[in-house]
Amino acid sequence: NEFDWWSSLRQFLIVSARDCEDGGKILRLLATSCLSNNKNCLAESLVEISLRIFGGMNNESSGNDVEIKLIGVLPLEGKVLRMVNWLEYNATTTSAFGEEEGALIELDDGSLIEYNCNNSSSTYEAAEEDFDCSGQVMPSAAEPLLEPCPWIYALHYIQDSTMDKEYAHHHRHDHPSEEVSSSNSRSLVVGLSSRSRLYCGERLLSNAASTFILSPAHRFLSYVTLGSR
């Protein structure tokens, strides 16, 4: 029953936020549940939750009301290791947009999937209707990491010609038999494994890293190696 889902949740993540006409907010949350409709007992499920915070600009709300609704349950093929928001960066305008709607999900075997909210409406009324609709899970187009990484950052970025050339050069060196996509939008995942290995996709950046941070606004990846002072 529904109570079972609420009592089994972990790893809450806000994947979307929209303004309401009354001045309030509608949030969409994603959580992992150890309960699953999947026959595979080792698999988990994603639980979609809508949280409506009324703004008090109409006669129906006092401004302190909150409505929580279970939207849907999406079965997965394994256990969730980590869920993170997408960061977005436009290299042409050198602007960082912060968190993008949706989420990147890493399963315990290291495979990457994406959650899409399906929120494309711009009007208040349509946006509120969208939040009652279930999203979808799909395989990620991002380059996979070489091993499961409990700590990850996920980045969507739009490249300029300079970044395109640099990416193409390194990609052809590492994968000479593959063609480089002409798309100017790419997904990038950086992860740190429990063995202290830092990866950017399939590339090993360090085999002795203790922590790291990815900053689209400052255009750098910074990490600390083991033994640093």
JSON list of C-alpha atoms in Angstrom, two decimals:
[
{"chain": "A", "resi": 1, "resn": "ASN", "atom": "CA", "xyz": [0.00, 0.00, 0.00]},
{"chain": "A", "resi": 2, "resn": "GLU", "atom": "CA", "xyz": [0.97, 3.69, -0.14]},
{"chain": "A", "resi": 3, "resn": "PHE", "atom": "CA", "xyz": [2.20, 3.75, 3.47]},
{"chain": "A", "resi": 4, "resn": "ASP", "atom": "CA", "xyz": [4.77, 1.09, 2.62]},
{"chain": "A", "resi": 5, "resn": "TRP", "atom": "CA", "xyz": [6.28, 3.37, -0.03]},
{"chain": "A", "resi": 6, "resn": "TRP", "atom": "CA", "xyz": [6.49, 6.36, 2.34]},
{"chain": "A", "resi": 7, "resn": "SER", "atom": "CA", "xyz": [8.22, 4.31, 5.05]},
{"chain": "A", "resi": 8, "resn": "SER", "atom": "CA", "xyz": [10.90, 2.90, 2.73]},
{"chain": "A", "resi": 9, "resn": "LEU", "atom": "CA", "xyz": [12.31, 6.06, 1.14]},
{"chain": "A", "resi": 10, "resn": "ARG", "atom": "CA", "xyz": [15.91, 7.29, 1.06]},
{"chain": "A", "resi": 11, "resn": "GLN", "atom": "CA", "xyz": [18.11, 9.66, -1.00]},
{"chain": "A", "resi": 12, "resn": "PHE", "atom": "CA", "xyz": [15.63, 12.51, -1.47]},
{"chain": "A", "resi": 13, "resn": "LEU", "atom": "CA", "xyz": [16.45, 14.89, -4.33]},
{"chain": "A", "resi": 14, "resn": "ILE", "atom": "CA", "xyz": [14.57, 17.97, -5.60]},
{"chain": "A", "resi": 15, "resn": "VAL", "atom": "CA", "xyz": [14.52, 17.58, -9.39]},
{"chain": "A", "resi": 16, "resn": "SER", "atom": "CA", "xyz": [12.24, 20.47, -10.37]},
{"chain": "A", "resi": 17, "resn": "ALA", "atom": "CA", "xyz": [10.66, 23.63, -8.94]},
{"chain": "A", "resi": 18, "resn": "ARG", "atom": "CA", "xyz": [7.97, 25.86, -10.42]},
{"chain": "A", "resi": 19, "resn": "ASP", "atom": "CA", "xyz": [6.23, 29.04, -9.28]},
{"chain": "A", "resi": 20, "resn": "CYS", "atom": "CA", "xyz": [2.47, 29.01, -8.68]},
{"chain": "A", "resi": 21, "resn": "GLU", "atom": "CA", "xyz": [0.00, 31.74, -9.51]},
{"chain": "A", "resi": 22, "resn": "ASP", "atom": "CA", "xyz": [-0.76, 32.25, -5.81]},
{"chain": "A", "resi": 23, "resn": "GLY", "atom": "CA", "xyz": [2.89, 33.00, -5.07]},
{"chain": "A", "resi": 24, "resn": "GLY", "atom": "CA", "xyz": [3.67, 29.53, -3.80]},
{"chain": "A", "resi": 25, "resn": "LYS", "atom": "CA", "xyz": [5.87, 26.74, -5.18]},
{"chain": "A", "resi": 26, "resn": "ILE", "atom": "CA", "xyz": [5.45, 23.27, -6.60]},
{"chain": "A", "resi": 27, "resn": "LEU", "atom": "CA", "xyz": [8.43, 20.99, -6.06]},
{"chain": "A", "resi": 28, "resn": "ARG", "atom": "CA", "xyz": [9.02, 17.59, -7.58]},
{"chain": "A", "resi": 29, "resn": "LEU", "atom": "CA", "xyz": [11.08, 15.25, -5.43]},
{"chain": "A", "resi": 30, "resn": "LEU", "atom": "CA", "xyz": [12.69, 11.97, -6.35]},
{"chain": "A", "resi": 31, "resn": "ALA", "atom": "CA", "xyz": [13.48, 9.29, -3.79]},
{"chain": "A", "resi": 32, "resn": "THR", "atom": "CA", "xyz": [14.76, 5.73, -3.77]},
{"chain": "A", "resi": 33, "resn": "SER", "atom": "CA", "xyz": [12.66, 2.96, -2.27]},
{"chain": "A", "resi": 34, "resn": "CYS", "atom": "CA", "xyz": [13.92, -0.45, -1.20]},
{"chain": "A", "resi": 35, "resn": "LEU", "atom": "CA", "xyz": [10.45, -1.79, -2.08]},
{"chain": "A", "resi": 36, "resn": "SER", "atom": "CA", "xyz": [10.03, -2.79, -5.70]},
{"chain": "A", "resi": 37, "resn": "ASN", "atom": "CA", "xyz": [7.37, -4.17, -8.02]},
{"chain": "A", "resi": 38, "resn": "ASN", "atom": "CA", "xyz": [10.21, -5.72, -9.97]},
{"chain": "A", "resi": 39, "resn": "LYS", "atom": "CA", "xyz": [10.58, -9.51, -9.67]},
{"chain": "A", "resi": 40, "resn": "ASN", "atom": "CA", "xyz": [14.29, -8.93, -9.06]},
{"chain": "A", "resi": 41, "resn": "CYS", "atom": "CA", "xyz": [14.51, -8.61, -5.27]},
{"chain": "A", "resi": 42, "resn": "LEU", "atom": "CA", "xyz": [17.88, -6.86, -5.59]},
{"chain": "A", "resi": 43, "resn": "ALA", "atom": "CA", "xyz": [16.35, -4.01, -7.60]},
{"chain": "A", "resi": 44, "resn": "GLU", "atom": "CA", "xyz": [14.92, -0.78, -6.22]},
{"chain": "A", "resi": 45, "resn": "SER", "atom": "CA", "xyz": [12.37, 1.76, -7.43]},
{"chain": "A", "resi": 46, "resn": "LEU", "atom": "CA", "xyz": [12.25, 5.52, -7.93]},
{"chain": "A", "resi": 47, "resn": "VAL", "atom": "CA", "xyz": [9.38, 7.24, -6.17]},
{"chain": "A", "resi": 48, "resn": "GLU", "atom": "CA", "xyz": [8.09, 10.55, -7.61]},
{"chain": "A", "resi": 49, "resn": "ILE", "atom": "CA", "xyz": [6.62, 13.00, -5.11]},
{"chain": "A", "resi": 50, "resn": "SER", "atom": "CA", "xyz": [4.91, 16.35, -5.69]},
{"chain": "A", "resi": 51, "resn": "LEU", "atom": "CA", "xyz": [5.10, 18.93, -2.88]},
{"chain": "A", "resi": 52, "resn": "ARG", "atom": "CA", "xyz": [2.84, 22.00, -3.23]},
{"chain": "A", "resi": 53, "resn": "ILE", "atom": "CA", "xyz": [3.52, 25.00, -0.98]},
{"chain": "A", "resi": 54, "resn": "PHE", "atom": "CA", "xyz": [0.60, 27.42, -1.14]},
{"chain": "A", "resi": 55, "resn": "GLY", "atom": "CA", "xyz": [1.48, 31.10, -1.26]},
{"chain": "A", "resi": 56, "resn": "GLY", "atom": "CA", "xyz": [-1.59, 32.58, 0.40]},
{"chain": "A", "resi": 57, "resn": "MET", "atom": "CA", "xyz": [-2.46, 35.00, -2.43]},
{"chain": "A", "resi": 58, "resn": "ASN", "atom": "CA", "xyz": [-5.95, 33.54, -2.84]},
{"chain": "A", "resi": 59, "resn": "ASN", "atom": "CA", "xyz": [-8.88, 32.80, -0.58]},
{"chain": "A", "resi": 60, "resn": "GLU", "atom": "CA", "xyz": [-8.29, 29.06, -0.52]},
{"chain": "A", "resi": 61, "resn": "SER", "atom": "CA", "xyz": [-5.03, 29.08, 1.42]},
{"chain": "A", "resi": 62, "resn": "SER", "atom": "CA", "xyz": [-3.75, 30.69, 4.61]},
{"chain": "A", "resi": 63, "resn": "GLY", "atom": "CA", "xyz": [-0.20, 30.71, 3.29]},
{"chain": "A", "resi": 64, "resn": "ASN", "atom": "CA", "xyz": [0.96, 27.87, 5.54]},
{"chain": "A", "resi": 65, "resn": "ASP", "atom": "CA", "xyz": [-0.61, 24.91, 3.74]},
{"chain": "A", "resi": 66, "resn": "VAL", "atom": "CA", "xyz": [1.45, 22.15, 2.18]},
{"chain": "A", "resi": 67, "resn": "GLU", "atom": "CA", "xyz": [0.13, 19.36, -0.01]},
{"chain": "A", "resi": 68, "resn": "ILE", "atom": "CA", "xyz": [2.19, 16.19, -0.63]},
{"chain": "A", "resi": 69, "resn": "LYS", "atom": "CA", "xyz": [1.22, 13.74, -3.33]},
{"chain": "A", "resi": 70, "resn": "LEU", "atom": "CA", "xyz": [2.67, 10.44, -4.53]},
{"chain": "A", "resi": 71, "resn": "ILE", "atom": "CA", "xyz": [2.90, 10.76, -8.34]},
{"chain": "A", "resi": 72, "resn": "GLY", "atom": "CA", "xyz": [4.34, 7.45, -9.45]},
{"chain": "A", "resi": 73, "resn": "VAL", "atom": "CA", "xyz": [6.74, 4.58, -8.89]},
{"chain": "A", "resi": 74, "resn": "LEU", "atom": "CA", "xyz": [9.33, 3.69, -11.54]},
{"chain": "A", "resi": 75, "resn": "PRO", "atom": "CA", "xyz": [11.03, 0.26, -11.26]},
{"chain": "A", "resi": 76, "resn": "LEU", "atom": "CA", "xyz": [14.78, 0.03, -11.84]},
{"chain": "A", "resi": 77, "resn": "GLU", "atom": "CA", "xyz": [17.13, -2.79, -12.83]},
{"chain": "A", "resi": 78, "resn": "GLY", "atom": "CA", "xyz": [19.36, -2.48, -9.77]},
{"chain": "A", "resi": 79, "resn": "LYS", "atom": "CA", "xyz": [20.09, -0.57, -6.57]},
{"chain": "A", "resi": 80, "resn": "VAL", "atom": "CA", "xyz": [20.73, 3.18, -6.62]},
{"chain": "A", "resi": 81, "resn": "LEU", "atom": "CA", "xyz": [24.25, 4.21, -5.63]},
{"chain": "A", "resi": 82, "resn": "ARG", "atom": "CA", "xyz": [23.84, 7.98, -6.14]},
{"chain": "A", "resi": 83, "resn": "MET", "atom": "CA", "xyz": [21.37, 10.54, -7.49]},
{"chain": "A", "resi": 84, "resn": "VAL", "atom": "CA", "xyz": [22.50, 14.06, -8.44]},
{"chain": "A", "resi": 85, "resn": "ASN", "atom": "CA", "xyz": [21.09, 17.14, -10.14]},
{"chain": "A", "resi": 86, "resn": "TRP", "atom": "CA", "xyz": [22.42, 18.20, -13.53]},
{"chain": "A", "resi": 87, "resn": "LEU", "atom": "CA", "xyz": [24.60, 21.30, -13.64]},
{"chain": "A", "resi": 88, "resn": "GLU", "atom": "CA", "xyz": [24.39, 23.35, -16.83]},
{"chain": "A", "resi": 89, "resn": "TYR", "atom": "CA", "xyz": [27.04, 25.51, -18.46]},
{"chain": "A", "resi": 90, "resn": "ASN", "atom": "CA", "xyz": [27.06, 27.42, -21.74]},
{"chain": "A", "resi": 91, "resn": "ALA", "atom": "CA", "xyz": [30.61, 27.80, -23.04]},
{"chain": "A", "resi": 92, "resn": "THR", "atom": "CA", "xyz": [29.54, 30.23, -25.77]},
{"chain": "A", "resi": 93, "resn": "THR", "atom": "CA", "xyz": [28.10, 32.78, -23.32]},
{"chain": "A", "resi": 94, "resn": "THR", "atom": "CA", "xyz": [30.36, 31.61, -20.43]},
{"chain": "A", "resi": 95, "resn": "SER", "atom": "CA", "xyz": [27.35, 31.46, -18.13]},
{"chain": "A", "resi": 96, "resn": "ALA", "atom": "CA", "xyz": [26.53, 28.85, -15.51]},
{"chain": "A", "resi": 97, "resn": "PHE", "atom": "CA", "xyz": [22.83, 28.19, -14.98]},
{"chain": "A", "resi": 98, "resn": "GLY", "atom": "CA", "xyz": [23.03, 26.16, -11.80]},
{"chain": "A", "resi": 99, "resn": "GLU", "atom": "CA", "xyz": [20.89, 23.09, -11.46]},
{"chain": "A", "resi": 100, "resn": "GLU", "atom": "CA", "xyz": [18.85, 21.83, -14.41]},
{"chain": "A", "resi": 101, "resn": "GLU", "atom": "CA", "xyz": [15.57, 19.93, -14.14]},
{"chain": "A", "resi": 102, "resn": "GLY", "atom": "CA", "xyz": [15.87, 16.17, -13.94]},
{"chain": "A", "resi": 103, "resn": "ALA", "atom": "CA", "xyz": [18.56, 13.96, -12.45]},
{"chain": "A", "resi": 104, "resn": "LEU", "atom": "CA", "xyz": [21.41, 11.62, -13.25]},
{"chain": "A", "resi": 105, "resn": "ILE", "atom": "CA", "xyz": [21.20, 8.28, -11.44]},
{"chain": "A", "resi": 106, "resn": "GLU", "atom": "CA", "xyz": [24.09, 5.88, -10.93]},
{"chain": "A", "resi": 107, "resn": "LEU", "atom": "CA", "xyz": [23.26, 2.26, -10.12]},
{"chain": "A", "resi": 108, "resn": "ASP", "atom": "CA", "xyz": [25.45, 0.09, -7.92]},
{"chain": "A", "resi": 109, "resn": "ASP", "atom": "CA", "xyz": [26.98, -1.63, -10.98]},
{"chain": "A", "resi": 110, "resn": "GLY", "atom": "CA", "xyz": [28.17, 1.76, -12.29]},
{"chain": "A", "resi": 111, "resn": "SER", "atom": "CA", "xyz": [25.59, 2.11, -15.08]},
{"chain": "A", "resi": 112, "resn": "LEU", "atom": "CA", "xyz": [24.13, 5.59, -15.65]},
{"chain": "A", "resi": 113, "resn": "ILE", "atom": "CA", "xyz": [20.48, 6.46, -16.28]},
{"chain": "A", "resi": 114, "resn": "GLU", "atom": "CA", "xyz": [18.61, 9.75, -16.48]},
{"chain": "A", "resi": 115, "resn": "TYR", "atom": "CA", "xyz": [15.31, 10.89, -15.03]},
{"chain": "A", "resi": 116, "resn": "ASN", "atom": "CA", "xyz": [13.28, 13.33, -17.14]},
{"chain": "A", "resi": 117, "resn": "CYS", "atom": "CA", "xyz": [10.53, 15.33, -15.42]},
{"chain": "A", "resi": 118, "resn": "ASN", "atom": "CA", "xyz": [8.61, 16.04, -18.67]},
{"chain": "A", "resi": 119, "resn": "ASN", "atom": "CA", "xyz": [7.94, 19.59, -17.46]},
{"chain": "A", "resi": 120, "resn": "SER", "atom": "CA", "xyz": [7.88, 21.71, -20.60]},
{"chain": "A", "resi": 121, "resn": "SER", "atom": "CA", "xyz": [4.94, 24.05, -19.88]},
{"chain": "A", "resi": 122, "resn": "SER", "atom": "CA", "xyz": [5.47, 27.73, -19.21]},
{"chain": "A", "resi": 123, "resn": "THR", "atom": "CA", "xyz": [2.03, 28.83, -17.95]},
{"chain": "A", "resi": 124, "resn": "TYR", "atom": "CA", "xyz": [1.01, 28.48, -14.30]},
{"chain": "A", "resi": 125, "resn": "GLU", "atom": "CA", "xyz": [-1.97, 26.25, -15.07]},
{"chain": "A", "resi": 126, "resn": "ALA", "atom": "CA", "xyz": [-0.11, 23.91, -17.41]},
{"chain": "A", "resi": 127, "resn": "ALA", "atom": "CA", "xyz": [2.87, 23.70, -15.05]},
{"chain": "A", "resi": 128, "resn": "GLU", "atom": "CA", "xyz": [0.60, 22.60, -12.20]},
{"chain": "A", "resi": 129, "resn": "GLU", "atom": "CA", "xyz": [-0.91, 19.91, -14.41]},
{"chain": "A", "resi": 130, "resn": "ASP", "atom": "CA", "xyz": [2.58, 18.71, -15.44]},
{"chain": "A", "resi": 131, "resn": "PHE", "atom": "CA", "xyz": [3.49, 18.09, -11.82]},
{"chain": "A", "resi": 132, "resn": "ASP", "atom": "CA", "xyz": [0.77, 15.44, -11.58]},
{"chain": "A", "resi": 133, "resn": "CYS", "atom": "CA", "xyz": [2.26, 13.53, -14.54]},
{"chain": "A", "resi": 134, "resn": "SER", "atom": "CA", "xyz": [4.88, 10.85, -14.05]},
{"chain": "A", "resi": 135, "resn": "GLY", "atom": "CA", "xyz": [8.35, 11.35, -15.55]},
{"chain": "A", "resi": 136, "resn": "GLN", "atom": "CA", "xyz": [10.45, 8.78, -17.35]},
{"chain": "A", "resi": 137, "resn": "VAL", "atom": "CA", "xyz": [13.74, 6.94, -16.92]},
{"chain": "A", "resi": 138, "resn": "MET", "atom": "CA", "xyz": [16.10, 6.35, -19.85]},
{"chain": "A", "resi": 139, "resn": "PRO", "atom": "CA", "xyz": [19.72, 5.30, -20.44]},
{"chain": "A", "resi": 140, "resn": "SER", "atom": "CA", "xyz": [22.16, 8.19, -20.15]},
{"chain": "A", "resi": 141, "resn": "ALA", "atom": "CA", "xyz": [24.07, 9.49, -23.15]},
{"chain": "A", "resi": 142, "resn": "ALA", "atom": "CA", "xyz": [26.96, 10.43, -20.86]},
{"chain": "A", "resi": 143, "resn": "GLU", "atom": "CA", "xyz": [30.21, 8.50, -21.16]},
{"chain": "A", "resi": 144, "resn": "PRO", "atom": "CA", "xyz": [30.21, 5.82, -18.44]},
{"chain": "A", "resi": 145, "resn": "LEU", "atom": "CA", "xyz": [32.71, 5.74, -15.60]},
{"chain": "A", "resi": 146, "resn": "LEU", "atom": "CA", "xyz": [35.17, 2.84, -15.43]},
{"chain": "A", "resi": 147, "resn": "GLU", "atom": "CA", "xyz": [33.95, 1.74, -11.99]},
{"chain": "A", "resi": 148, "resn": "PRO", "atom": "CA", "xyz": [31.11, 2.62, -9.59]},
{"chain": "A", "resi": 149, "resn": "CYS", "atom": "CA", "xyz": [31.68, 6.02, -7.97]},
{"chain": "A", "resi": 150, "resn": "PRO", "atom": "CA", "xyz": [29.74, 7.00, -4.82]},
{"chain": "A", "resi": 151, "resn": "TRP", "atom": "CA", "xyz": [30.59, 10.69, -5.39]},
{"chain": "A", "resi": 152, "resn": "ILE", "atom": "CA", "xyz": [29.71, 12.20, -8.77]},
{"chain": "A", "resi": 153, "resn": "TYR", "atom": "CA", "xyz": [28.97, 15.49, -10.54]},
{"chain": "A", "resi": 154, "resn": "ALA", "atom": "CA", "xyz": [26.88, 15.64, -13.71]},
{"chain": "A", "resi": 155, "resn": "LEU", "atom": "CA", "xyz": [27.21, 18.47, -16.23]},
{"chain": "A", "resi": 156, "resn": "HIS", "atom": "CA", "xyz": [25.28, 19.47, -19.36]},
{"chain": "A", "resi": 157, "resn": "TYR", "atom": "CA", "xyz": [27.32, 21.92, -21.39]},
{"chain": "A", "resi": 158, "resn": "ILE", "atom": "CA", "xyz": [27.07, 23.72, -24.71]},
{"chain": "A", "resi": 159, "resn": "GLN", "atom": "CA", "xyz": [30.42, 23.96, -26.41]},
{"chain": "A", "resi": 160, "resn": "ASP", "atom": "CA", "xyz": [32.10, 26.63, -28.47]},
{"chain": "A", "resi": 161, "resn": "SER", "atom": "CA", "xyz": [34.43, 25.77, -31.36]},
{"chain": "A", "resi": 162, "resn": "THR", "atom": "CA", "xyz": [37.54, 25.78, -29.16]},
{"chain": "A", "resi": 163, "resn": "MET", "atom": "CA", "xyz": [36.08, 23.25, -26.74]},
{"chain": "A", "resi": 164, "resn": "ASP", "atom": "CA", "xyz": [34.81, 21.16, -29.66]},
{"chain": "A", "resi": 165, "resn": "LYS", "atom": "CA", "xyz": [38.32, 20.93, -31.11]},
{"chain": "A", "resi": 166, "resn": "GLU", "atom": "CA", "xyz": [39.87, 20.06, -27.75]},
{"chain": "A", "resi": 167, "resn": "TYR", "atom": "CA", "xyz": [37.26, 17.40, -27.04]},
{"chain": "A", "resi": 168, "resn": "ALA", "atom": "CA", "xyz": [37.63, 15.92, -30.54]},
{"chain": "A", "resi": 169, "resn": "HIS", "atom": "CA", "xyz": [41.42, 15.78, -30.20]},
{"chain": "A", "resi": 170, "resn": "HIS", "atom": "CA", "xyz": [41.34, 13.89, -26.87]},
{"chain": "A", "resi": 171, "resn": "HIS", "atom": "CA", "xyz": [38.45, 11.66, -27.92]},
{"chain": "A", "resi": 172, "resn": "ARG", "atom": "CA", "xyz": [40.16, 10.59, -31.15]},
{"chain": "A", "resi": 173, "resn": "HIS", "atom": "CA", "xyz": [43.34, 9.86, -29.20]},
{"chain": "A", "resi": 174, "resn": "ASP", "atom": "CA", "xyz": [41.49, 7.65, -26.69]},
{"chain": "A", "resi": 175, "resn": "HIS", "atom": "CA", "xyz": [38.99, 6.15, -29.18]},
{"chain": "A", "resi": 176, "resn": "PRO", "atom": "CA", "xyz": [40.54, 6.24, -32.69]},
{"chain": "A", "resi": 177, "resn": "SER", "atom": "CA", "xyz": [37.82, 4.04, -34.20]},
{"chain": "A", "resi": 178, "resn": "GLU", "atom": "CA", "xyz": [34.89, 6.21, -33.06]},
{"chain": "A", "resi": 179, "resn": "GLU", "atom": "CA", "xyz": [33.40, 9.28, -34.73]},
{"chain": "A", "resi": 180, "resn": "VAL", "atom": "CA", "xyz": [32.95, 12.45, -32.69]},
{"chain": "A", "resi": 181, "resn": "SER", "atom": "CA", "xyz": [29.38, 13.72, -32.61]},
{"chain": "A", "resi": 182, "resn": "SER", "atom": "CA", "xyz": [28.74, 17.09, -34.22]},
{"chain": "A", "resi": 183, "resn": "SER", "atom": "CA", "xyz": [26.21, 18.01, -31.54]},
{"chain": "A", "resi": 184, "resn": "ASN", "atom": "CA", "xyz": [27.12, 21.13, -29.57]},
{"chain": "A", "resi": 185, "resn": "SER", "atom": "CA", "xyz": [25.50, 19.82, -26.38]},
{"chain": "A", "resi": 186, "resn": "ARG", "atom": "CA", "xyz": [27.23, 17.15, -24.31]},
{"chain": "A", "resi": 187, "resn": "SER", "atom": "CA", "xyz": [26.79, 15.35, -21.00]},
{"chain": "A", "resi": 188, "resn": "LEU", "atom": "CA", "xyz": [29.80, 14.94, -18.75]},
{"chain": "A", "resi": 189, "resn": "VAL", "atom": "CA", "xyz": [30.11, 12.91, -15.54]},
{"chain": "A", "resi": 190, "resn": "VAL", "atom": "CA", "xyz": [33.00, 13.20, -13.07]},
{"chain": "A", "resi": 191, "resn": "GLY", "atom": "CA", "xyz": [33.22, 10.62, -10.30]},
{"chain": "A", "resi": 192, "resn": "LEU", "atom": "CA", "xyz": [35.36, 9.56, -7.36]},
{"chain": "A", "resi": 193, "resn": "SER", "atom": "CA", "xyz": [35.44, 5.85, -6.52]},
{"chain": "A", "resi": 194, "resn": "SER", "atom": "CA", "xyz": [35.82, 4.25, -3.09]},
{"chain": "A", "resi": 195, "resn": "ARG", "atom": "CA", "xyz": [39.35, 3.32, -4.23]},
{"chain": "A", "resi": 196, "resn": "SER", "atom": "CA", "xyz": [40.27, 7.04, -4.48]},
{"chain": "A", "resi": 197, "resn": "ARG", "atom": "CA", "xyz": [40.27, 7.01, -8.28]},
{"chain": "A", "resi": 198, "resn": "LEU", "atom": "CA", "xyz": [38.97, 10.16, -9.95]},
{"chain": "A", "resi": 199, "resn": "TYR", "atom": "CA", "xyz": [37.39, 9.77, -13.39]},
{"chain": "A", "resi": 200, "resn": "CYS", "atom": "CA", "xyz": [36.05, 12.05, -16.08]},
{"chain": "A", "resi": 201, "resn": "GLY", "atom": "CA", "xyz": [33.98, 9.62, -18.10]},
{"chain": "A", "resi": 202, "resn": "GLU", "atom": "CA", "xyz": [36.32, 6.81, -19.12]},
{"chain": "A", "resi": 203, "resn": "ARG", "atom": "CA", "xyz": [39.45, 8.85, -18.46]},
{"chain": "A", "resi": 204, "resn": "LEU", "atom": "CA", "xyz": [41.40, 8.37, -15.21]},
{"chain": "A", "resi": 205, "resn": "LEU", "atom": "CA", "xyz": [42.41, 11.77, -13.84]},
{"chain": "A", "resi": 206, "resn": "SER", "atom": "CA", "xyz": [44.01, 10.62, -10.60]},
{"chain": "A", "resi": 207, "resn": "ASN", "atom": "CA", "xyz": [44.50, 7.31, -8.82]},
{"chain": "A", "resi": 208, "resn": "ALA", "atom": "CA", "xyz": [44.95, 8.94, -5.40]},
{"chain": "A", "resi": 209, "resn": "ALA", "atom": "CA", "xyz": [42.28, 11.61, -4.91]},
{"chain": "A", "resi": 210, "resn": "SER", "atom": "CA", "xyz": [40.50, 12.25, -1.62]},
{"chain": "A", "resi": 211, "resn": "THR", "atom": "CA", "xyz": [37.91, 14.85, -2.66]},
{"chain": "A", "resi": 212, "resn": "PHE", "atom": "CA", "xyz": [36.96, 17.05, -5.62]},
{"chain": "A", "resi": 213, "resn": "ILE", "atom": "CA", "xyz": [34.63, 19.79, -6.79]},
{"chain": "A", "resi": 214, "resn": "LEU", "atom": "CA", "xyz": [33.35, 20.74, -10.25]},
{"chain": "A", "resi": 215, "resn": "SER", "atom": "CA", "xyz": [32.52, 24.44, -10.70]},
{"chain": "A", "resi": 216, "resn": "PRO", "atom": "CA", "xyz": [30.88, 25.41, -14.03]},
{"chain": "A", "resi": 217, "resn": "ALA", "atom": "CA", "xyz": [30.84, 29.08, -13.00]},
{"chain": "A", "resi": 218, "resn": "HIS", "atom": "CA", "xyz": [34.63, 29.12, -12.52]},
{"chain": "A", "resi": 219, "resn": "ARG", "atom": "CA", "xyz": [35.29, 26.68, -15.40]},
{"chain": "A", "resi": 220, "resn": "PHE", "atom": "CA", "xyz": [37.47, 24.30, -13.41]},
{"chain": "A", "resi": 221, "resn": "LEU", "atom": "CA", "xyz": [37.65, 20.89, -11.78]},
{"chain": "A", "resi": 222, "resn": "SER", "atom": "CA", "xyz": [39.63, 20.92, -8.56]},
{"chain": "A", "resi": 223, "resn": "TYR", "atom": "CA", "xyz": [40.69, 17.90, -6.54]},
{"chain": "A", "resi": 224, "resn": "VAL", "atom": "CA", "xyz": [42.92, 17.03, -3.59]},
{"chain": "A", "resi": 225, "resn": "THR", "atom": "CA", "xyz": [45.35, 14.11, -3.76]},
{"chain": "A", "resi": 226, "resn": "LEU", "atom": "CA", "xyz": [46.03, 11.76, -0.88]},
{"chain": "A", "resi": 227, "resn": "GLY", "atom": "CA", "xyz": [48.94, 12.95, 1.25]},
{"chain": "A", "resi": 228, "resn": "SER", "atom": "CA", "xyz": [48.48, 16.62, 0.29]},
{"chain": "A", "resi": 229, "resn": "ARG", "atom": "CA", "xyz": [49.18, 19.23, 2.96]}
]
